[in-house]
Short mmCIF file of the C-alpha atoms (twelve columns), coordinates in Angstrom:
data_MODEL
# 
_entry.id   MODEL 
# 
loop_
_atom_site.group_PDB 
_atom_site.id 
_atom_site.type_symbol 
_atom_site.label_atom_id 
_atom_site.label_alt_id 
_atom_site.label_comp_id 
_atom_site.label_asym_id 
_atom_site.label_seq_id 
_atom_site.Cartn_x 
_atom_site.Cartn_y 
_atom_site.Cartn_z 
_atom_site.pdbx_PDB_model_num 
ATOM 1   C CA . UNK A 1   7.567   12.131 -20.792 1 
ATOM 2   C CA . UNK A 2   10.840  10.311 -19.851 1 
ATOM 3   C CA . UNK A 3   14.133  12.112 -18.625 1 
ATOM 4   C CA . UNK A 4   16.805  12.499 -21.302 1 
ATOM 5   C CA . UNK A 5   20.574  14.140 -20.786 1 
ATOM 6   C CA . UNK A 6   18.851  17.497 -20.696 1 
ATOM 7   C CA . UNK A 7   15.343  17.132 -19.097 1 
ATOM 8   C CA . UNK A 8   14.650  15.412 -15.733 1 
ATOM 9   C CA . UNK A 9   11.202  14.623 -15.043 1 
ATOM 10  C CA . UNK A 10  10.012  13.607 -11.307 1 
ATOM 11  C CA . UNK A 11  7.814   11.164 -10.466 1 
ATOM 12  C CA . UNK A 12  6.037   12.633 -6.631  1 
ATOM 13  C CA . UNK A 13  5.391   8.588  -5.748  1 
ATOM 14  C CA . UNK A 14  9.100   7.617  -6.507  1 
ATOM 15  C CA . UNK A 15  10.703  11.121 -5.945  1 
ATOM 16  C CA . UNK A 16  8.849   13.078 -3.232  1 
ATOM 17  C CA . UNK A 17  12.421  13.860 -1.109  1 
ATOM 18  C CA . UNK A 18  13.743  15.007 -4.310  1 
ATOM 19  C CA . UNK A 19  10.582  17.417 -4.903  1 
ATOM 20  C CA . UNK A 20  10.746  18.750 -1.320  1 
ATOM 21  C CA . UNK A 21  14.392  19.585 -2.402  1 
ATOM 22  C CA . UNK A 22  13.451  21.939 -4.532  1 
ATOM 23  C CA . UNK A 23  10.661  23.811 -2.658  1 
ATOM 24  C CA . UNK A 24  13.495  25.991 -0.941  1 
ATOM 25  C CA . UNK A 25  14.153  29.236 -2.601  1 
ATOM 26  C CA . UNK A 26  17.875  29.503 -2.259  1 
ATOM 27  C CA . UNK A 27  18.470  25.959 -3.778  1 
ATOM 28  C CA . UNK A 28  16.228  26.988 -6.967  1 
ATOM 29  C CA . UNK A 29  17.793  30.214 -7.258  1 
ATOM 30  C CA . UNK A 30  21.352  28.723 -7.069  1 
ATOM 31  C CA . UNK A 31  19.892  26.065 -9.637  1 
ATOM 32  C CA . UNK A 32  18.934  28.322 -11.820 1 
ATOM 33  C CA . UNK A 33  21.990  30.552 -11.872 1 
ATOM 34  C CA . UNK A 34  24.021  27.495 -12.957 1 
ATOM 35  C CA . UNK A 35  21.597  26.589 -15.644 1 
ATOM 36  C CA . UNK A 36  21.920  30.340 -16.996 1 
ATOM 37  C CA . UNK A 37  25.359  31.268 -16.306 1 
ATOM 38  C CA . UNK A 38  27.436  27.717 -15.872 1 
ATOM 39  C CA . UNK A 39  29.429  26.073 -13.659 1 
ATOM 40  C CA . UNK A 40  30.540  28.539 -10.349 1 
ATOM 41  C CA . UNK A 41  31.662  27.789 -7.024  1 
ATOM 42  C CA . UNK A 42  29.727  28.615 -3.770  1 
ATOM 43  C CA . UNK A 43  31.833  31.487 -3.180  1 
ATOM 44  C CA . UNK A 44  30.785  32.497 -6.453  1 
ATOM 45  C CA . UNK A 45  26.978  31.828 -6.262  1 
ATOM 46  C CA . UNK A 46  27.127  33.508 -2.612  1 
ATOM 47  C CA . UNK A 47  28.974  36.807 -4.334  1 
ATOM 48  C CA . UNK A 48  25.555  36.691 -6.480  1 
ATOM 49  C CA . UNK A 49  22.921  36.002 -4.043  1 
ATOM 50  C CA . UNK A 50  23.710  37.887 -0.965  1 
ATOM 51  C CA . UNK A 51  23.710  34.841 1.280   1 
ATOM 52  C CA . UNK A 52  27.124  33.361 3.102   1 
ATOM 53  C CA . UNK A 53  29.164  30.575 1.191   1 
ATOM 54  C CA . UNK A 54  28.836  28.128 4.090   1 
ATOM 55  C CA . UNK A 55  24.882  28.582 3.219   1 
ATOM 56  C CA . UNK A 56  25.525  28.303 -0.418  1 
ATOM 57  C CA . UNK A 57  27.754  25.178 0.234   1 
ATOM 58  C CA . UNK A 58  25.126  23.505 2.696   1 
ATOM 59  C CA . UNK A 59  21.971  23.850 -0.111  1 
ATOM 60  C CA . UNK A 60  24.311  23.044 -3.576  1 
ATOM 61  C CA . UNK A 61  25.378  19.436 -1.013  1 
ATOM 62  C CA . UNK A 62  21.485  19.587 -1.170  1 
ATOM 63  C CA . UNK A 63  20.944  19.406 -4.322  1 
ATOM 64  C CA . UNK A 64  23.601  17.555 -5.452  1 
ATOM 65  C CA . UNK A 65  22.155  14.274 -2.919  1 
ATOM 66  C CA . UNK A 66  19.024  14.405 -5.462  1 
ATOM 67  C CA . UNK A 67  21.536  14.792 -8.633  1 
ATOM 68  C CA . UNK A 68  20.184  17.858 -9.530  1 
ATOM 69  C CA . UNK A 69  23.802  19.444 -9.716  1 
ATOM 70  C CA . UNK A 70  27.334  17.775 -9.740  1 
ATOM 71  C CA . UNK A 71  30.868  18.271 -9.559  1 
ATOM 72  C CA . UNK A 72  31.982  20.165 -12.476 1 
ATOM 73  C CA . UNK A 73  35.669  20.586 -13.793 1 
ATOM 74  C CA . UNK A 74  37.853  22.435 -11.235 1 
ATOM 75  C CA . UNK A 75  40.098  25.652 -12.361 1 
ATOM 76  C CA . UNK A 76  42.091  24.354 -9.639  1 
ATOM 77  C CA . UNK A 77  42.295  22.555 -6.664  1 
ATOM 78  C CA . UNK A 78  41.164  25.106 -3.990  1 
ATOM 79  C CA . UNK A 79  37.501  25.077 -4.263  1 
ATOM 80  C CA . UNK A 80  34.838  22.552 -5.674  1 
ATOM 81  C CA . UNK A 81  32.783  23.932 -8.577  1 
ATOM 82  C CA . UNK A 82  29.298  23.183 -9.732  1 
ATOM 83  C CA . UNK A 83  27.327  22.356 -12.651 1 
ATOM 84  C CA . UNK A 84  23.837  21.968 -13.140 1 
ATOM 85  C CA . UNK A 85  22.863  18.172 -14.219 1 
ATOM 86  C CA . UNK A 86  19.905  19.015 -16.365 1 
ATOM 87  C CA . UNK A 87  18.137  22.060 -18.324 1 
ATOM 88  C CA . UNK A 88  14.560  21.453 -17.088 1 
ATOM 89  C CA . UNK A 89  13.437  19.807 -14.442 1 
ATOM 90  C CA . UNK A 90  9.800   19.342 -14.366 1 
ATOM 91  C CA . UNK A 91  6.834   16.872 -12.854 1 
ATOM 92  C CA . UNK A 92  3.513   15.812 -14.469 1 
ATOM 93  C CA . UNK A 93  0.606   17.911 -13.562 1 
ATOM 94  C CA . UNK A 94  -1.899  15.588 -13.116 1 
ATOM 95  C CA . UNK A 95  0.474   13.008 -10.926 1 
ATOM 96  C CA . UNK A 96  1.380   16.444 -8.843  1 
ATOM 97  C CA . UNK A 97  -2.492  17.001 -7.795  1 
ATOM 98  C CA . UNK A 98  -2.927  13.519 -7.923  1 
ATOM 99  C CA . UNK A 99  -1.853  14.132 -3.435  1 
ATOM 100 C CA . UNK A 100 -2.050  16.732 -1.154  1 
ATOM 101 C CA . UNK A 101 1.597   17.098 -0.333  1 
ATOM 102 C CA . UNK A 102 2.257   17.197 -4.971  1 
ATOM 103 C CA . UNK A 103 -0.931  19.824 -5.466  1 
ATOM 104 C CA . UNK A 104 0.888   22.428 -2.911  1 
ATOM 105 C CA . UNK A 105 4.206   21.427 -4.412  1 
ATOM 106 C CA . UNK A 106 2.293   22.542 -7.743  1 
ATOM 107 C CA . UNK A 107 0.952   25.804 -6.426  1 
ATOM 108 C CA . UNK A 108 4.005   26.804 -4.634  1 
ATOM 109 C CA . UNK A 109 5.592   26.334 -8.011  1 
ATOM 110 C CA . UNK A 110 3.246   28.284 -10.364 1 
ATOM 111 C CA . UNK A 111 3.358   31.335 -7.380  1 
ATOM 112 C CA . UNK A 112 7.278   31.760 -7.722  1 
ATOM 113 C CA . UNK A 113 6.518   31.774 -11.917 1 
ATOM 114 C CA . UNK A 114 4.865   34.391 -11.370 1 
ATOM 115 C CA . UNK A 115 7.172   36.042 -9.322  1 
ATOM 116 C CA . UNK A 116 9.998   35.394 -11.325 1 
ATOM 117 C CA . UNK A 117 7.239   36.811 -14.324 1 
ATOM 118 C CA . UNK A 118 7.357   40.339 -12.309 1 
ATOM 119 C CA . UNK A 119 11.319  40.328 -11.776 1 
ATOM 120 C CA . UNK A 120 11.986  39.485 -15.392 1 
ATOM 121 C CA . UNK A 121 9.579   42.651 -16.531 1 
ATOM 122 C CA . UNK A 122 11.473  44.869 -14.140 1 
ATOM 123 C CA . UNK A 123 14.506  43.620 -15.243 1 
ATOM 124 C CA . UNK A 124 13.981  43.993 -19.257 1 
ATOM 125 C CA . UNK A 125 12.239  47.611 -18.657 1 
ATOM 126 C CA . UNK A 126 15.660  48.573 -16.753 1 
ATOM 127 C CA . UNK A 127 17.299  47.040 -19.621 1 
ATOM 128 C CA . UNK A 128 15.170  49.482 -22.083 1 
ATOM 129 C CA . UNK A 129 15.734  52.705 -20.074 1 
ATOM 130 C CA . UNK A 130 19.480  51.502 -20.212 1 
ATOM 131 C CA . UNK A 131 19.989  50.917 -24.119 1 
ATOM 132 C CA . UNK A 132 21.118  47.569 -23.052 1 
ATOM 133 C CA . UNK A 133 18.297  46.111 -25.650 1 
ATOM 134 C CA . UNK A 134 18.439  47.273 -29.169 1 
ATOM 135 C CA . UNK A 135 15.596  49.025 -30.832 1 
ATOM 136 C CA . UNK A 136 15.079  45.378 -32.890 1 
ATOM 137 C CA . UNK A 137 13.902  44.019 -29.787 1 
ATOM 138 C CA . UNK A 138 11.203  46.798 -28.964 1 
ATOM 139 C CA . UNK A 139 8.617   44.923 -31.757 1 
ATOM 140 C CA . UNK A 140 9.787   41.355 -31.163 1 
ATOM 141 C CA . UNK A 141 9.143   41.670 -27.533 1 
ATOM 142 C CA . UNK A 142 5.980   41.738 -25.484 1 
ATOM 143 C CA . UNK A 143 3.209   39.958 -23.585 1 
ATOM 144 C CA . UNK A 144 0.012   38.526 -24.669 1 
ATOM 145 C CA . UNK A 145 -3.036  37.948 -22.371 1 
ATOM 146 C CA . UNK A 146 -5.700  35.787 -24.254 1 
ATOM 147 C CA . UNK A 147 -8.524  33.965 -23.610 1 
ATOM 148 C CA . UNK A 148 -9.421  31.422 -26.767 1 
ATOM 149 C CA . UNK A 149 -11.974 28.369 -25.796 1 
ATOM 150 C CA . UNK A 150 -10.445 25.202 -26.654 1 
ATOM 151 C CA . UNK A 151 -10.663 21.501 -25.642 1 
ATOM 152 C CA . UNK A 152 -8.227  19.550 -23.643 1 
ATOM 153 C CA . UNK A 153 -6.668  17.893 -26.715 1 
ATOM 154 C CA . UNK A 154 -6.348  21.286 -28.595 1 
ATOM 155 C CA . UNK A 155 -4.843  23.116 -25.367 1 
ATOM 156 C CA . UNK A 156 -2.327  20.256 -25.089 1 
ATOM 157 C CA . UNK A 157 -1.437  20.310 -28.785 1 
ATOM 158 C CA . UNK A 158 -0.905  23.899 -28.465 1 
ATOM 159 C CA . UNK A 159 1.579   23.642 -25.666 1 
ATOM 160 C CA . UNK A 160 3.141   20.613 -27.613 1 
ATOM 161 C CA . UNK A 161 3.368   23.226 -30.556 1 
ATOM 162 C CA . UNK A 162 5.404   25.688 -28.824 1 
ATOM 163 C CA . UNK A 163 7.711   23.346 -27.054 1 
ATOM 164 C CA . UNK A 164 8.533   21.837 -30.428 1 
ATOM 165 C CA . UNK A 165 9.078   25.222 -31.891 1 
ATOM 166 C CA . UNK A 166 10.896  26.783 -29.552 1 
ATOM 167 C CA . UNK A 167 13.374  23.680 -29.412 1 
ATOM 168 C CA . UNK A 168 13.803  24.413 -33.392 1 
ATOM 169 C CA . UNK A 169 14.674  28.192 -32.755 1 
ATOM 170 C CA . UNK A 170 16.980  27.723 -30.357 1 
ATOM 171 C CA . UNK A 171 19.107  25.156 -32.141 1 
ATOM 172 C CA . UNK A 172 18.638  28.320 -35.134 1 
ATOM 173 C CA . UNK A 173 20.225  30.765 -33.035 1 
ATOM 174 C CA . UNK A 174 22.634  28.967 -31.052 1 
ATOM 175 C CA . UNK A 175 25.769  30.373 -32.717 1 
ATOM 176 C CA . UNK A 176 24.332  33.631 -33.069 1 
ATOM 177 C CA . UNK A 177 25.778  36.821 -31.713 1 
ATOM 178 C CA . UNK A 178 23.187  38.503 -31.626 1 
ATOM 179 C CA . UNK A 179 20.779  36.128 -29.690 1 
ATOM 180 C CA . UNK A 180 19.928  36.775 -25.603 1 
ATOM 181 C CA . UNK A 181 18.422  34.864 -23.272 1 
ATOM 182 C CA . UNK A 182 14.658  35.713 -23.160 1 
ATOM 183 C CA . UNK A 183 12.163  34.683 -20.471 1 
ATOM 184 C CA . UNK A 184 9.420   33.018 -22.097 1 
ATOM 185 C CA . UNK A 185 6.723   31.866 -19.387 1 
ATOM 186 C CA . UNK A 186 3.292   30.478 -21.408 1 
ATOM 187 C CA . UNK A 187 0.217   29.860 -19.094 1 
ATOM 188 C CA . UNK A 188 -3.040  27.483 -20.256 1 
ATOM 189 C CA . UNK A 189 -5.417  27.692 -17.237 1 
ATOM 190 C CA . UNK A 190 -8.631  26.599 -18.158 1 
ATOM 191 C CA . UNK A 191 -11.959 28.279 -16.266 1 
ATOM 192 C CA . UNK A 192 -14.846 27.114 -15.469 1 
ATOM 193 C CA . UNK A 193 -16.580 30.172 -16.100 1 
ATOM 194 C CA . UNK A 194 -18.385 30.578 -13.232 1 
ATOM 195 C CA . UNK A 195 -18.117 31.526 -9.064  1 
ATOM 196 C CA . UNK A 196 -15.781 34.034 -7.730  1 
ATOM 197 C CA . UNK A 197 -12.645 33.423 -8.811  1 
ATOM 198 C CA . UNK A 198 -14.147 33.977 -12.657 1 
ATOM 199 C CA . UNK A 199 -12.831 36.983 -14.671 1 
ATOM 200 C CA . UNK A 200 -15.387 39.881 -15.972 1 
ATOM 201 C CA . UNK A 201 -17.014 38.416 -18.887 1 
ATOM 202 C CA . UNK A 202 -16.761 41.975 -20.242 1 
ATOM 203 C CA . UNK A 203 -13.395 42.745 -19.605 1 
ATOM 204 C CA . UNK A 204 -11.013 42.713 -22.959 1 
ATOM 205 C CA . UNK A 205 -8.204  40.593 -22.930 1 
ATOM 206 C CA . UNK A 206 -4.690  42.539 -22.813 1 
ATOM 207 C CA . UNK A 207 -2.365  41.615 -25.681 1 
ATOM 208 C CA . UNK A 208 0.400   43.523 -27.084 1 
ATOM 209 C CA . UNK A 209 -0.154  42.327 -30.367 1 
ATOM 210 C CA . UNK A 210 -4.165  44.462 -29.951 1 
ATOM 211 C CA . UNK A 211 -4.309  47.726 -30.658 1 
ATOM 212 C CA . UNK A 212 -3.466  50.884 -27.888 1 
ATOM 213 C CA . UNK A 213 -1.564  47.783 -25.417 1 
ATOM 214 C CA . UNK A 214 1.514   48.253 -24.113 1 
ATOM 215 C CA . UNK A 215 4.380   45.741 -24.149 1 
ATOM 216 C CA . UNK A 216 6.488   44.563 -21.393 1 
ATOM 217 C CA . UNK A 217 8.343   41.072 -21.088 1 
ATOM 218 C CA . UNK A 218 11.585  39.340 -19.712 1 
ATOM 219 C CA . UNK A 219 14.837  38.561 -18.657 1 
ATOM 220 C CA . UNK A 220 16.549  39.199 -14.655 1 
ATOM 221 C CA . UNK A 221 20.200  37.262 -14.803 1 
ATOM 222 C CA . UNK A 222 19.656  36.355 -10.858 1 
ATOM 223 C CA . UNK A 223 16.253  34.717 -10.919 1 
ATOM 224 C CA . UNK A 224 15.752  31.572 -12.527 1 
ATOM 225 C CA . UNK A 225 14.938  31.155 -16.144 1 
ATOM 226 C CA . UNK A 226 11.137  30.035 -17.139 1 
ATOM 227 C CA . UNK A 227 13.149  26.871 -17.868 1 
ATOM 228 C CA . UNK A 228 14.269  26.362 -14.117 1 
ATOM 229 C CA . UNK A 229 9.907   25.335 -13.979 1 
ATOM 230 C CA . UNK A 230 9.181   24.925 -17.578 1 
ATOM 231 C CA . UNK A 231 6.027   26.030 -19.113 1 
ATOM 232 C CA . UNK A 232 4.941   22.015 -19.810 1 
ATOM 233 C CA . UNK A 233 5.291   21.579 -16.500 1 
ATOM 234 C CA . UNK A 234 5.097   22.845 -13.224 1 
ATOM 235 C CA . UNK A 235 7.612   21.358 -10.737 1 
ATOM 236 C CA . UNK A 236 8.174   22.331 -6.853  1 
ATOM 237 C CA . UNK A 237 9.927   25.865 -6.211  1 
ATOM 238 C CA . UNK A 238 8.570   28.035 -3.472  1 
ATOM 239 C CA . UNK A 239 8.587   30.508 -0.088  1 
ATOM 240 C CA . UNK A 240 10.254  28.073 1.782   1 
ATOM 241 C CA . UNK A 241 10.772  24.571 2.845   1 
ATOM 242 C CA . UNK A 242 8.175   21.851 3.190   1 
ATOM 243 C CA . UNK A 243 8.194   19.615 6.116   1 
ATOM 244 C CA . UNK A 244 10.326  16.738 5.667   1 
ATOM 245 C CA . UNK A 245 12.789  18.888 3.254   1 
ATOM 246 C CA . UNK A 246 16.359  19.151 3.890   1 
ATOM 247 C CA . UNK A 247 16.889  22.594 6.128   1 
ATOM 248 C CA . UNK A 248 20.207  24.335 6.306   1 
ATOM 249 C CA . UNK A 249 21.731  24.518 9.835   1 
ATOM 250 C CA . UNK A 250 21.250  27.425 12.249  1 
ATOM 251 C CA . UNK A 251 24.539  29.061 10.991  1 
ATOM 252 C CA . UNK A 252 24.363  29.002 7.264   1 
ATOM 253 C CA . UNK A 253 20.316  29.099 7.026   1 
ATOM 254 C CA . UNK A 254 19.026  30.935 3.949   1 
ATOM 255 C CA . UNK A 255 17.111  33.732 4.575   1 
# 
C-alpha cells in the first residue's frame, strides 16, 4: 500500500528514525489527540495530558522532523498550533518482522492496542452509567471474540472487507448528528494450535452477538483512536523510547 493525503505508510529500511519516533508514548498520545480532536497548541495538548508545555513542545518538534504533524493555521500570533499530517499511519507487517529492531517495533505496537482496547471499555462503560450514550447504542455496540479457521488469502480478504466497508460508512455518516467516534480495534492472529501459548481447545469463544455474553466496547477522548495504529497494520507505539529515538531533555522529559 502507498501513502495518500490521508494514510502514511512506513517503510522500516527507508524510515527506521521515523518509526523510533513514534515508539514514545507522549508523542503518540499527542498524535492521536490531534487526529481526534484537531489542531491545538502545546499549551493545549499539555492542559490534556498532564505533562508541562515545554515537554509537549519538545515531542510535537519531534514529530513534526518526521512530518507526522505540521504547522496548522494560527488564531493568532502568540503561540504555534498543530495539526496532524495524516489519519493513519501504519507499516507492513511482514517488512516490520522482516528485523529485529521492526518485530519489537511491531509488538510494542500491538501491546499499547491493547491497552488503549482496556481504556476505551472503561471509558464507554463510564459513558453508559452516565447516559452520555443513548439506549440505540446499547444493541449496536459490543465485542466479538471468534475463532473461524481460514487461509491466508481468506484472512486477508476479510480484513480488506472491513477496511473497504468501514471507509463506505464513514463517508455515510459524515454529516450526521447523530454519529460518535467509536473505537473499532479488529485482531486476525492466526495459531498454530499447538505448545503453550495455545488456547483451551474446549473453551467457547466469547461473542456478544452468542447467547448469555455480555457486551462492552469503545471510545476514551485522551487515548489514541484504533486509527492512530490501524487494524491493517500495526505501526510502532509503545512504553517508551527505543535506542536511537529522539529523547526529550532532562527538564521537559515525559513521564
Amino acid at each position: 500500500m502507498d501513502s495518500d493525503a490521508t494514510h502514511r505508510v512506513l517503510d522500516p529500511e527507508r524510515d527506521p528514525a521515523a518509526l523510533k519516533a513514534l515508539t514514545h508514548p507522549l508523542r503518540l498520545r499527542l498524535l492521536g489527540l490531534l487526529r481526534l480532536h484537531g489542531p491545538a497548541t502545546a499549551s493545549e495538548l499539555a492542559a490534556r495530558t498532564g505533562e508541562s508545555s515545554a515537554s509537549t513542545s519538545y515531542h510535537l518538534r519531534v514529530l513534526a522532523k518526521y512530518a507526522f504533524v505540521a504547522e496548522a493555521e494560527h488564531r493568532d500570533g502568540r503561540e504555534r498550533r498543530w495539526k496532524a499530517v495524516h489519519a493513519v499511519t501504519s507499516a507492513s507487517n511482514a517488512a516490520m518482522l522482516a528485523t529485529p529492531a521492526g518485530r519489537a517495533m511491531l509488538v510494542l505496537g500491538r501491546r499499547r492496542q491493547v491497552e488503549h482496547l482496556q481504556q476505551s471499555m472503561e471509558q464507554h462503560e463510564a459513558d453508559i452509567d452516565a447516559g452520555r450514550l443513548g439506549e440505540e447504542w446499547h444493541d449496536a455496540s459490543g465485542i466479538d471474540d471468534l475463532m473461524p479457521r481460514l487461509t491466508p488469502e481468506s484472512l486477508r480478504e476479510l480484513r480488506d472487507a472491513i477496511t473497504a466497508k468501514l471507509g463506505e460508512l464513514t463517508a455515510r455518516d459524515a454529516a450526521d448528528p447523530r454519529a460518535r467516534q467509536v473505537v473499532l480495534l479488529t485482531a486476525g492472529l492466526p495459531l498454530a494450535g499447538e505448545g503453550p501459548a495455545a488456547p483451551d481447545a474446549d473453551a467457547a469463544p466469547l461473542s456478544d452477538a452468542a447467547p448469555l455474553s455480555d457486551g462492552a466496547p469503545a471510545p476514551d477522548p485522551d487515548v489514541a483512536p484504533a486509527a492512530d495504529v490501524p487494524p491493517a497494520v500495526e505501526a510502532a507505539p509503545a512504553a517508551g523510547a527505543a535506542p536511537g529515538a529522539d529523547a526529550a531533555p532532562d527538564a521537559g522529559r515525559a513521564r
